[in-house]
Coordinates of C-alpha atoms and ligand atoms in Angstrom, one line a residue:
M1 CA 67.1 131.5 110.5
K2 CA 68.6 134.8 109.2
A3 CA 69.2 133.2 105.7
F4 CA 65.7 132.0 105.8
I5 CA 64.4 135.4 106.3
N6 CA 66.7 137.2 103.9
E7 CA 65.5 134.5 101.0
A8 CA 61.8 135.1 102.0
L9 CA 62.0 138.9 102.0
A10 CA 64.0 138.9 98.8
R11 CA 61.3 136.9 97.2
N12 CA 58.1 138.7 98.6
E13 CA 57.9 142.5 98.5
A14 CA 54.1 142.3 99.7
V15 CA 54.9 140.3 102.9
F16 CA 57.8 142.4 103.8
A17 CA 56.0 145.6 103.3
W18 CA 52.9 144.7 105.3
V19 CA 55.1 143.2 108.3
H20 CA 57.1 146.2 108.2
E21 CA 53.9 148.5 108.4
M22 CA 52.4 146.5 111.3
A23 CA 55.5 146.3 113.3
Q24 CA 55.7 150.2 112.8
L25 CA 52.2 150.2 114.3
C26 CA 52.7 147.8 117.2
R27 CA 56.4 148.6 117.8
P28 CA 57.6 145.1 119.1
D29 CA 61.1 145.2 120.4
S30 CA 62.1 142.5 117.9
V31 CA 60.6 140.5 115.2
H32 CA 60.9 136.8 114.7
W33 CA 60.2 135.1 111.7
C34 CA 58.9 131.6 112.4
D35 CA 60.5 129.0 110.3
G36 CA 58.4 126.0 111.7
S37 CA 61.5 124.0 112.8
E38 CA 61.9 121.7 115.8
E39 CA 64.7 123.8 117.2
E40 CA 62.6 126.9 117.2
K41 CA 59.7 125.1 118.9
E42 CA 62.1 123.9 121.8
L43 CA 63.3 127.6 122.1
L44 CA 59.7 129.0 122.5
I45 CA 59.0 126.3 125.0
R46 CA 61.9 127.1 126.7
Q47 CA 61.3 130.8 126.9
C48 CA 57.5 129.9 127.8
L49 CA 58.5 127.9 130.9
A50 CA 60.9 130.8 131.9
T51 CA 58.1 133.3 131.9
G52 CA 55.4 131.1 133.2
E53 CA 53.4 131.5 130.1
L54 CA 53.6 127.4 130.3
E55 CA 54.1 125.0 133.2
E56 CA 56.1 121.9 132.7
L57 CA 54.0 118.6 133.1
N58 CA 55.4 115.3 134.4
Q59 CA 57.5 114.3 131.1
A60 CA 57.5 110.8 131.9
E61 CA 53.7 110.5 131.9
W62 CA 53.0 113.2 129.5
P63 CA 55.9 113.5 127.0
G64 CA 56.2 116.6 125.0
C65 CA 52.9 118.0 126.8
H66 CA 52.7 121.4 128.6
Y67 CA 50.1 123.4 130.7
S68 CA 48.7 126.8 130.0
R69 CA 46.3 128.6 132.2
S70 CA 44.8 131.7 130.5
D71 CA 43.6 135.2 132.0
V72 CA 40.5 134.4 134.0
N73 CA 38.6 136.8 131.6
D74 CA 39.9 135.1 128.5
V75 CA 38.3 131.6 128.4
A76 CA 35.9 131.4 125.3
R77 CA 35.0 133.0 122.1
T78 CA 33.4 136.2 122.4
E79 CA 30.9 136.6 119.8
Q80 CA 29.6 139.9 120.9
L81 CA 33.0 141.4 120.4
T82 CA 33.4 139.6 116.9
F83 CA 32.7 141.8 113.8
I84 CA 32.4 141.5 110.2
C85 CA 33.5 144.7 108.7
S86 CA 32.4 144.8 105.0
R87 CA 32.1 148.2 103.3
D88 CA 28.4 147.8 103.3
K89 CA 26.6 146.8 106.4
N90 CA 24.2 144.5 104.4
D91 CA 26.9 142.5 103.2
A92 CA 27.5 141.3 106.8
G93 CA 23.8 140.7 107.3
V94 CA 21.5 140.4 110.4
T95 CA 23.4 137.3 112.0
N96 CA 26.8 139.4 112.4
N97 CA 27.9 142.3 114.1
W98 CA 29.1 144.8 111.6
M99 CA 31.7 147.8 112.1
D100 CA 32.5 150.1 109.2
P101 CA 36.0 149.0 108.1
Q102 CA 37.8 152.6 108.4
E103 CA 36.3 152.9 111.9
A104 CA 37.6 149.3 112.8
Y105 CA 41.0 150.0 111.4
R106 CA 41.0 153.3 113.3
K107 CA 39.6 151.7 116.6
L108 CA 41.9 148.7 116.8
G109 CA 44.8 150.7 115.4
E110 CA 44.8 152.6 118.5
I111 CA 44.6 149.6 120.7
F112 CA 47.6 148.0 118.7
R113 CA 49.6 151.1 118.7
N114 CA 52.7 150.5 120.6
S115 CA 51.1 147.4 122.3
M116 CA 53.9 145.2 121.7
R117 CA 56.4 147.4 123.4
G118 CA 59.0 145.2 125.2
R119 CA 57.7 142.2 123.5
T120 CA 58.5 140.1 120.2
M121 CA 56.4 140.1 117.3
Y122 CA 56.2 136.5 115.8
V123 CA 55.6 136.3 112.1
I124 CA 53.9 132.8 111.5
P125 CA 53.4 132.0 107.8
F126 CA 51.0 129.0 107.6
M127 CA 49.0 126.9 105.3
M128 CA 45.5 125.8 105.5
G129 CA 44.6 122.7 103.6
P130 CA 47.2 120.1 102.5
P131 CA 50.1 121.4 100.1
G132 CA 49.3 121.1 96.3
S133 CA 45.5 121.3 97.3
P134 CA 43.4 123.5 94.8
L135 CA 41.5 124.7 98.1
R136 CA 44.8 125.6 100.1
K137 CA 45.3 129.1 101.4
I138 CA 48.1 130.9 102.9
G139 CA 47.9 133.3 106.0
I140 CA 50.4 135.2 107.7
Q141 CA 49.9 135.7 111.5
L142 CA 51.4 138.3 113.4
T143 CA 51.4 137.9 117.0
D144 CA 53.1 138.8 120.2
S145 CA 51.9 135.4 122.0
R146 CA 54.2 132.6 122.1
Y147 CA 51.4 130.4 123.3
V148 CA 49.6 131.3 119.9
V149 CA 52.7 130.3 117.9
L150 CA 52.9 126.8 119.7
N151 CA 49.3 126.4 119.0
M152 CA 49.6 127.5 115.3
R153 CA 52.3 125.0 114.8
I154 CA 49.8 122.2 116.0
M155 CA 46.7 123.5 114.3
T156 CA 48.3 124.6 110.8
R157 CA 51.3 123.9 108.6
A158 CA 53.3 126.6 109.9
G159 CA 56.7 128.1 108.9
R160 CA 58.9 127.7 105.9
I161 CA 56.5 125.7 103.8
A162 CA 53.8 128.2 103.7
L163 CA 56.2 131.2 102.5
D164 CA 57.8 128.7 100.0
D165 CA 54.4 127.9 98.7
L166 CA 53.4 131.7 98.7
G167 CA 56.5 132.5 96.5
A168 CA 56.4 136.1 95.3
S169 CA 52.4 136.3 95.5
G170 CA 50.7 139.0 97.6
D171 CA 47.5 136.4 97.9
F172 CA 47.7 135.6 101.6
T173 CA 45.4 136.5 104.3
R174 CA 46.9 139.1 106.7
C175 CA 46.4 138.3 110.2
L176 CA 47.4 140.7 112.9
H177 CA 46.8 139.6 116.5
G178 CA 48.1 141.2 119.7
M179 CA 47.1 140.4 123.3
A180 CA 47.6 144.2 124.3
D181 CA 46.1 144.2 127.8
L182 CA 43.8 141.2 127.4
N183 CA 41.1 143.6 128.9
P184 CA 37.4 142.4 127.6
E185 CA 36.9 146.3 127.1
R186 CA 39.4 146.4 124.5
R187 CA 38.9 143.2 123.0
F188 CA 37.7 143.0 119.3
I189 CA 38.0 140.3 116.5
C190 CA 37.7 142.0 113.3
H191 CA 37.4 140.6 109.8
F192 CA 37.7 142.6 106.5
P193 CA 36.7 140.0 104.0
E194 CA 36.9 142.4 101.1
D195 CA 40.8 143.0 102.2
N196 CA 41.5 139.5 103.1
T197 CA 42.5 140.9 106.5
I198 CA 41.8 139.7 110.1
W199 CA 42.6 142.0 113.2
S200 CA 42.0 140.3 116.7
V201 CA 43.3 142.2 119.7
G202 CA 42.9 141.8 123.5
S203 CA 42.2 137.9 123.7
A204 CA 44.6 134.9 123.7
Y205 CA 41.9 132.3 123.6
G206 CA 42.1 129.9 120.7
G207 CA 38.9 130.7 118.8
N208 CA 39.8 134.3 119.1
A209 CA 43.5 134.3 118.6
L210 CA 44.5 131.2 116.4
L211 CA 43.4 133.2 113.5
G212 CA 43.9 130.4 111.2
K213 CA 40.8 128.6 112.5
K214 CA 37.4 130.2 113.1
C215 CA 38.6 133.6 111.7
L216 CA 40.2 132.4 108.3
A217 CA 39.2 128.7 107.8
L218 CA 35.5 129.7 108.6
R219 CA 34.6 133.5 108.3
I220 CA 37.1 134.6 105.7
G221 CA 37.0 131.2 104.3
S222 CA 33.4 131.2 103.9
Y223 CA 33.4 134.6 102.1
L224 CA 36.2 133.6 99.6
G225 CA 34.4 130.2 98.9
R226 CA 31.4 132.1 98.0
T227 CA 33.1 134.3 95.5
Q228 CA 35.2 131.4 94.2
G229 CA 32.8 128.6 94.2
W230 CA 33.5 126.4 97.3
M231 CA 32.4 126.2 100.9
A232 CA 34.0 126.5 104.2
E233 CA 32.0 124.7 106.8
H234 CA 31.8 124.1 110.5
M235 CA 31.9 120.4 110.0
L236 CA 33.7 117.1 111.2
L237 CA 34.9 115.0 108.3
M238 CA 35.0 111.2 108.8
G239 CA 35.4 107.9 106.7
I240 CA 33.3 104.9 107.6
E241 CA 34.7 101.5 106.5
N242 CA 32.3 98.8 106.2
P243 CA 33.1 94.9 106.9
Q244 CA 33.9 94.6 103.0
G245 CA 36.4 97.3 103.4
R246 CA 34.7 100.0 101.4
V247 CA 35.0 103.6 103.0
R248 CA 32.5 106.4 102.5
Y249 CA 32.8 109.6 103.8
V250 CA 30.5 111.9 105.7
T251 CA 30.6 115.6 106.9
A252 CA 28.8 116.6 110.0
A253 CA 27.9 120.1 111.1
F254 CA 27.2 120.6 114.8
P255 CA 27.7 123.7 117.0
S256 CA 30.6 124.0 119.2
Q257 CA 30.7 121.3 122.1
C258 CA 28.0 119.0 120.6
G259 CA 30.5 116.2 120.1
K260 CA 31.9 116.5 116.8
T261 CA 35.2 115.5 117.8
N262 CA 33.7 112.6 119.8
L263 CA 31.9 111.6 116.6
S264 CA 34.9 112.1 114.3
M265 CA 36.9 109.3 116.2
L266 CA 34.0 107.2 117.1
V267 CA 34.7 103.6 117.9
P268 CA 32.1 101.3 116.7
P269 CA 30.2 99.1 119.5
K270 CA 31.3 95.6 119.7
S271 CA 27.7 94.5 118.4
L272 CA 28.7 96.0 114.9
P273 CA 31.7 94.0 114.0
G274 CA 33.8 94.8 111.1
Y275 CA 33.2 98.5 110.9
R276 CA 35.9 100.9 111.3
V277 CA 35.8 104.7 111.5
W278 CA 38.6 106.9 110.1
T279 CA 39.1 110.5 111.4
L280 CA 40.2 113.2 109.0
G281 CA 38.8 116.3 111.0
D282 CA 37.0 117.3 114.0
D283 CA 35.9 121.0 113.5
I284 CA 36.1 122.3 109.8
A285 CA 35.6 121.0 106.4
W286 CA 36.2 122.9 103.3
M287 CA 34.2 121.4 100.2
Y288 CA 34.3 121.6 96.5
I289 CA 33.1 120.3 93.4
G290 CA 35.8 117.6 92.0
P291 CA 36.6 117.0 88.4
D292 CA 34.0 114.2 88.5
G293 CA 31.2 116.3 89.4
R294 CA 31.1 115.2 93.0
L295 CA 31.4 117.1 96.3
Y296 CA 34.7 116.7 97.9
A297 CA 35.9 117.7 101.3
L298 CA 39.2 118.1 103.4
N299 CA 40.1 119.4 106.6
P300 CA 42.1 122.7 106.3
E301 CA 43.5 122.1 109.9
T302 CA 46.3 119.8 111.0
G303 CA 45.2 119.4 114.8
F304 CA 42.6 119.1 117.5
F305 CA 41.8 122.0 119.6
G306 CA 39.2 119.9 121.6
V307 CA 37.0 120.4 124.6
A308 CA 38.5 118.5 127.6
P309 CA 35.7 118.2 130.1
G310 CA 33.7 114.9 129.5
T311 CA 36.6 113.4 127.2
N312 CA 37.6 109.9 128.9
Y313 CA 38.3 106.5 127.7
K314 CA 34.6 105.6 127.5
T315 CA 33.4 108.6 125.5
N316 CA 36.5 108.8 123.4
P317 CA 39.4 106.5 123.8
N318 CA 40.9 107.7 120.4
A319 CA 41.2 111.2 121.7
M320 CA 42.6 110.2 125.1
E321 CA 45.6 108.4 122.9
T322 CA 45.8 111.6 120.8
I323 CA 46.5 113.8 123.8
R324 CA 49.2 111.7 125.6
R325 CA 52.0 113.2 123.8
N326 CA 53.1 116.7 122.4
T327 CA 49.7 118.3 123.6
I328 CA 49.0 121.7 125.0
F329 CA 46.3 121.7 127.7
T330 CA 44.9 125.0 128.5
N331 CA 42.7 125.7 131.7
V332 CA 42.4 122.1 132.9
L333 CA 43.2 121.1 136.5
K334 CA 46.9 120.4 137.2
T335 CA 47.5 117.6 139.4
D336 CA 50.1 117.8 142.1
D337 CA 52.3 115.0 140.2
G338 CA 52.2 117.0 137.2
G339 CA 49.5 115.5 135.5
V340 CA 46.3 116.8 134.3
W341 CA 42.6 116.3 135.2
W342 CA 39.2 117.5 134.1
E343 CA 35.5 116.6 134.9
E344 CA 34.6 113.2 133.9
M345 CA 38.2 112.2 132.9
G346 CA 38.2 109.6 135.5
P347 CA 38.5 109.5 139.2
P348 CA 39.2 113.1 140.7
P349 CA 42.9 113.7 142.3
P350 CA 42.8 114.3 145.9
H351 CA 44.3 117.7 145.4
G352 CA 45.3 120.0 142.5
I353 CA 45.6 123.6 141.1
D354 CA 42.3 124.5 139.0
W355 CA 42.0 126.3 135.9
A356 CA 42.1 129.6 138.0
G357 CA 45.1 129.0 139.8
K358 CA 43.5 128.2 142.9
D359 CA 43.9 125.1 145.3
W360 CA 41.3 122.4 144.5
T361 CA 40.1 119.3 146.1
P362 CA 36.9 117.2 145.3
E363 CA 35.2 118.9 148.0
S364 CA 35.8 122.5 146.4
N365 CA 32.1 122.3 145.1
R366 CA 33.3 124.0 141.8
P367 CA 35.0 122.7 138.5
G368 CA 38.6 121.8 138.6
A369 CA 38.8 122.3 134.9
H370 CA 37.0 125.2 133.2
P371 CA 33.9 123.9 131.1
N372 CA 35.5 125.2 127.9
S373 CA 39.0 124.1 128.9
R374 CA 40.9 122.3 125.7
F375 CA 43.8 120.2 124.5
T376 CA 45.6 121.2 121.3
S377 CA 47.0 117.9 119.7
P378 CA 48.4 116.9 116.4
L379 CA 46.0 115.1 114.2
V380 CA 48.4 112.7 113.0
Q381 CA 48.8 111.2 116.6
C382 CA 45.1 110.1 116.5
P383 CA 45.1 106.3 116.3
S384 CA 42.0 106.6 113.8
V385 CA 43.7 109.1 111.5
S386 CA 42.7 108.4 107.9
P387 CA 45.5 107.7 105.6
E388 CA 43.4 110.2 103.3
W389 CA 43.8 113.1 105.9
D390 CA 46.1 115.2 103.7
N391 CA 45.3 114.1 100.4
P392 CA 45.2 117.5 98.5
Q393 CA 42.0 116.5 96.5
G394 CA 40.1 115.6 99.5
V395 CA 37.7 113.0 99.7
P396 CA 34.3 112.4 98.0
I397 CA 31.3 112.9 100.4
S398 CA 28.4 110.5 100.4
A399 CA 26.3 112.3 103.3
I400 CA 26.0 115.6 105.0
L401 CA 24.8 115.7 108.5
F402 CA 23.1 118.6 110.3
G403 CA 23.0 118.0 114.2
A404 CA 21.8 120.1 116.7
R405 CA 21.6 119.4 120.7
R406 CA 17.7 119.3 121.4
A407 CA 15.9 117.9 124.3
T408 CA 12.7 117.8 122.2
V409 CA 11.3 118.2 118.8
A410 CA 13.9 116.8 116.5
P411 CA 14.1 112.9 115.8
L412 CA 17.2 110.9 116.1
I413 CA 17.6 111.0 112.4
C414 CA 15.8 112.3 109.3
E415 CA 16.7 112.3 105.8
S416 CA 15.6 115.2 103.7
R417 CA 13.5 114.9 100.7
N418 CA 16.1 116.7 98.3
W419 CA 19.4 119.1 98.4
Q420 CA 16.8 122.0 98.7
H421 CA 15.0 120.6 101.5
G422 CA 18.2 119.5 103.2
V423 CA 19.4 123.1 102.9
Y424 CA 16.1 124.2 104.6
L425 CA 16.7 121.7 107.6
G426 CA 20.4 123.0 107.9
A427 CA 19.2 126.7 107.6
T428 CA 16.6 126.1 110.5
M429 CA 18.8 124.2 112.8
A430 CA 18.7 125.4 116.4
S431 CA 20.5 124.2 119.3
E432 CA 21.1 124.5 123.0
T433 CA 24.0 126.9 123.8
T434 CA 27.2 125.9 125.3
A435 CA 30.3 126.8 127.1
A436 CA 32.2 127.2 123.9
A437 CA 31.2 130.9 123.7
V438 CA 30.8 133.4 126.6
G439 CA 27.1 133.9 127.5
Q440 CA 24.1 131.6 128.9
T441 CA 24.5 128.1 128.3
G442 CA 21.5 125.7 127.7
V443 CA 19.0 128.1 125.9
I444 CA 17.9 127.2 122.7
R445 CA 19.2 129.5 119.6
R446 CA 18.9 129.1 115.9
D447 CA 22.1 128.2 114.4
P448 CA 22.0 127.9 110.7
M449 CA 24.4 124.9 109.5
A450 CA 26.0 125.4 112.9
M451 CA 27.6 128.3 111.3
L452 CA 25.9 131.3 113.2
P453 CA 29.1 132.6 114.6
F454 CA 31.4 131.8 111.6
I455 CA 29.5 133.0 108.7
G456 CA 31.7 135.6 107.0
Y457 CA 28.9 137.6 105.0
N458 CA 25.3 137.9 104.8
V459 CA 23.4 134.7 105.7
G460 CA 20.7 135.3 103.1
D461 CA 23.7 135.1 100.5
Y462 CA 25.1 132.0 102.4
F463 CA 21.7 130.1 102.1
R464 CA 21.8 131.1 98.4
H465 CA 25.2 129.8 98.0
W466 CA 24.3 126.4 99.4
L467 CA 21.1 126.2 97.0
D468 CA 23.6 127.3 94.1
M469 CA 26.4 124.4 95.0
G470 CA 23.2 121.9 94.9
R471 CA 22.5 123.0 91.6
R472 CA 25.9 122.9 90.3
L473 CA 26.3 119.3 91.7
R474 CA 23.5 118.3 89.3
G475 CA 22.0 115.1 90.7
K476 CA 25.7 113.9 92.0
A477 CA 24.9 115.9 95.5
P478 CA 25.3 114.1 99.0
K479 CA 22.1 113.6 100.6
I480 CA 21.5 115.6 103.5
F481 CA 20.3 114.4 107.0
H482 CA 19.2 116.3 110.3
V483 CA 20.5 114.2 113.5
N484 CA 19.8 114.6 117.2
W485 CA 21.7 112.6 119.8
F486 CA 20.5 114.7 122.6
R487 CA 16.7 114.1 122.8
R488 CA 15.5 113.4 126.3
D489 CA 12.7 111.4 127.9
R490 CA 9.6 113.9 128.6
K491 CA 9.0 112.7 132.2
T492 CA 12.4 111.6 133.3
N493 CA 14.6 114.4 131.6
K494 CA 17.1 111.5 130.7
F495 CA 18.6 111.2 127.3
L496 CA 16.8 108.6 125.1
W497 CA 19.7 107.7 122.9
P498 CA 22.9 106.2 124.3
G499 CA 25.0 108.3 121.8
Y500 CA 28.9 107.9 121.2
G501 CA 29.7 104.9 119.5
E502 CA 26.1 103.8 119.1
N503 CA 25.6 107.1 116.9
L504 CA 27.0 104.9 114.1
R505 CA 23.9 103.0 114.0
A506 CA 22.0 106.3 112.8
I507 CA 24.9 107.1 110.2
L508 CA 24.9 103.6 108.7
W509 CA 21.2 104.0 108.0
A510 CA 22.0 107.2 106.3
L511 CA 24.9 105.6 104.2
E512 CA 22.3 102.7 103.1
R513 CA 19.7 105.4 102.2
C514 CA 22.5 107.0 100.0
E515 CA 22.4 103.6 98.0
G516 CA 19.0 103.5 97.7
R517 CA 18.7 100.8 100.2
S518 CA 17.2 100.3 103.7
K519 CA 13.5 101.3 104.8
A520 CA 12.2 104.8 105.7
M521 CA 8.8 106.3 106.4
D522 CA 7.5 109.8 105.5
S523 CA 7.1 112.2 108.2
P524 CA 6.4 116.1 107.9
M525 CA 10.0 116.9 108.5
G526 CA 11.5 114.1 106.2
F527 CA 12.1 110.4 106.0
L528 CA 12.6 108.6 109.2
P529 CA 13.9 104.8 109.7
T530 CA 11.1 102.5 110.0
M531 CA 11.2 100.8 113.4
D532 CA 13.1 97.7 111.8
A533 CA 15.6 99.7 109.6
L534 CA 18.1 100.8 112.3
N535 CA 20.5 98.3 112.8
L536 CA 19.9 97.7 116.8
S537 CA 21.8 94.8 117.3
G538 CA 23.3 94.3 120.8
L539 CA 21.3 97.3 122.0
D540 CA 18.9 96.9 124.6
M541 CA 16.4 99.6 123.2
P542 CA 12.7 99.2 124.0
P543 CA 10.3 99.8 121.1
E544 CA 8.6 102.8 122.9
T545 CA 11.8 104.3 123.7
L546 CA 12.7 104.1 119.8
K547 CA 9.4 105.3 118.9
A548 CA 9.8 108.5 121.4
I549 CA 13.2 109.0 119.7
L550 CA 11.8 109.1 116.4
E551 CA 8.8 110.9 117.0
V552 CA 8.0 114.2 115.1
N553 CA 5.1 115.7 116.9
P554 CA 3.3 118.7 115.4
D555 CA 2.3 120.2 118.7
D556 CA 6.1 120.3 119.5
W557 CA 6.8 122.2 116.4
D558 CA 4.6 125.2 116.8
E559 CA 6.8 127.2 118.8
D560 CA 9.9 126.3 116.7
L561 CA 8.1 127.2 113.4
K562 CA 7.3 130.6 114.8
D563 CA 11.0 131.2 115.9
Q564 CA 12.1 130.1 112.3
R565 CA 10.1 132.4 110.9
E566 CA 11.3 135.2 113.0
L567 CA 14.7 134.4 111.6
F568 CA 13.7 134.4 108.2
D569 CA 11.8 137.6 108.6
R570 CA 14.9 139.2 110.0
I571 CA 17.0 138.2 107.1
G572 CA 14.4 139.8 104.9
D573 CA 14.9 140.2 101.2
R574 CA 18.4 138.4 100.8
L575 CA 16.4 135.2 102.0
P576 CA 16.1 132.7 99.1
G577 CA 12.4 132.3 98.4
E578 CA 12.9 128.5 97.9
L579 CA 13.8 128.2 101.8
R580 CA 10.3 130.4 102.6
Q581 CA 8.6 127.9 100.2
E582 CA 10.3 124.8 101.9
Q583 CA 9.0 126.4 105.4
D584 CA 5.5 126.8 104.1
D585 CA 5.5 123.2 102.9
F586 CA 6.5 121.9 106.2
A587 CA 4.0 124.0 108.1
R588 CA 1.4 122.5 105.9
R589 CA 2.7 118.7 106.1
L590 CA 2.5 119.4 109.9
R591 CA -1.0 120.4 109.8
Ligands
LIG601 C1 35.9 125.6 118.6 C2 34.5 126.3 118.8 O1 36.7 125.8 119.3 O2 33.6 125.8 117.8 O3 35.6 124.7 117.8 O4 34.2 127.0 119.5
LIG602 MN1 34.0 124.5 116.3

């Protein structure tokens, strides 16, 4: 290891100087440079088992898997403590919390000061995006959490590979992370887009602490994407192979916990023989315009940080297979035989230790797993992993889906009239909130492009960037659709659409539309499948139900339009006029 460090430091003055400066601030007892080797992983795991940071699972049943329980106050993203620290407040925009950069460095600096005494500071060089990709980015994360190191090793290309790629360059994202005392009062996740820097303190939760993910790949990524002409989006990436063997690629943006992981690993229903889904990513897509003028996408990550509850062999068999090995389970229930369990996984065990470390039985009357409990698993373990998953060029995109969780209002699927209208549909997305972020669940909030908590700059400028990308794609832009798998019956409140594998039916219609095939009818919101256009073979769906799922009811939209207008008004003068125009046109069509 020594040789590796010396080599790296001899080559890169900027890395050395920065690590030194941060170590002076945090004062760890020692500094460990992560090389990404298997020996290093074994060592970290042994140490974690000794300190209790990880618990052993039954290695015969769950080979290479470990269990982690977080602090009970540290179980989800904390959006209220997440800041964009641009020099000008207006550059953060109305959807972000803002802190003056100097103030943020000072405030967090005080919390970081001496906070690693008695601990080791790990230096994790990591790469987002496949080696050789025009979009790949290098980050270096400093952290005093071994759990974070082990997770980063799954979620990113971590270690030597990243430092080698960086060479002598100073072009890397400076990611400082520290647990401090895990006190929510002293927890801040700050992004300094103009400095390509992230400081996160007081949390070890994935979305707050694995800085390659939301912080770099989305917030800093979206900022870099705008300045460099590409896009960082909260989207899954999947391939759909038809019975003739042709694969087309789709990205889909859904808010957290709305089924991106399930959709990306979808197993086609038996009644759609010959189709196959290929998984490339379940959370983040980076997109750029390729040499042929088309939009290409790649997944910057190498793993899944998926929501456990609700995952089972019916809802997502590919995820269940993926997580059988080399997985870190966080805040699920640990069974007495060294296994794991969560709500809806299958029959509950008679007894276990719950996510908060307490005895649990099915009679306990509270969840055994935290609703935002997670698995961290390598992407390559997924049975449906696409052979293209680490193609440095990415894959060409045929369709973009914007999806929301809405009990009413939005139809199963709706095709936008053109790119600009599609951007409007994305910009005005709204969804019911979930447990992925601290706060009330189940309330409707506007979540533009499912990026509300992740846009690293002014949302008005973000919309402008989307419109500009469409212009640059000049007729080669993918078609944009809005989807909603979560519509409910007005009377019974039951879901109208079966979801999961059956969602493929809506996507197949979208892909046919991309090729100018299949039938559609006009509606105020956009084009809907005609009653006979969706392939519903083998699905027992009464026509009334289908009609209810596809309904666009002007009365329902009144409230929503008001709320959309409020968002647009709040955005103010950075809102592109084109979107206001689209909104007016929509209102007119509804009337
Ligand atoms: C996630 C999230 O973890 O969106 O992917 O919260
Ligand atoms: Mn996400």
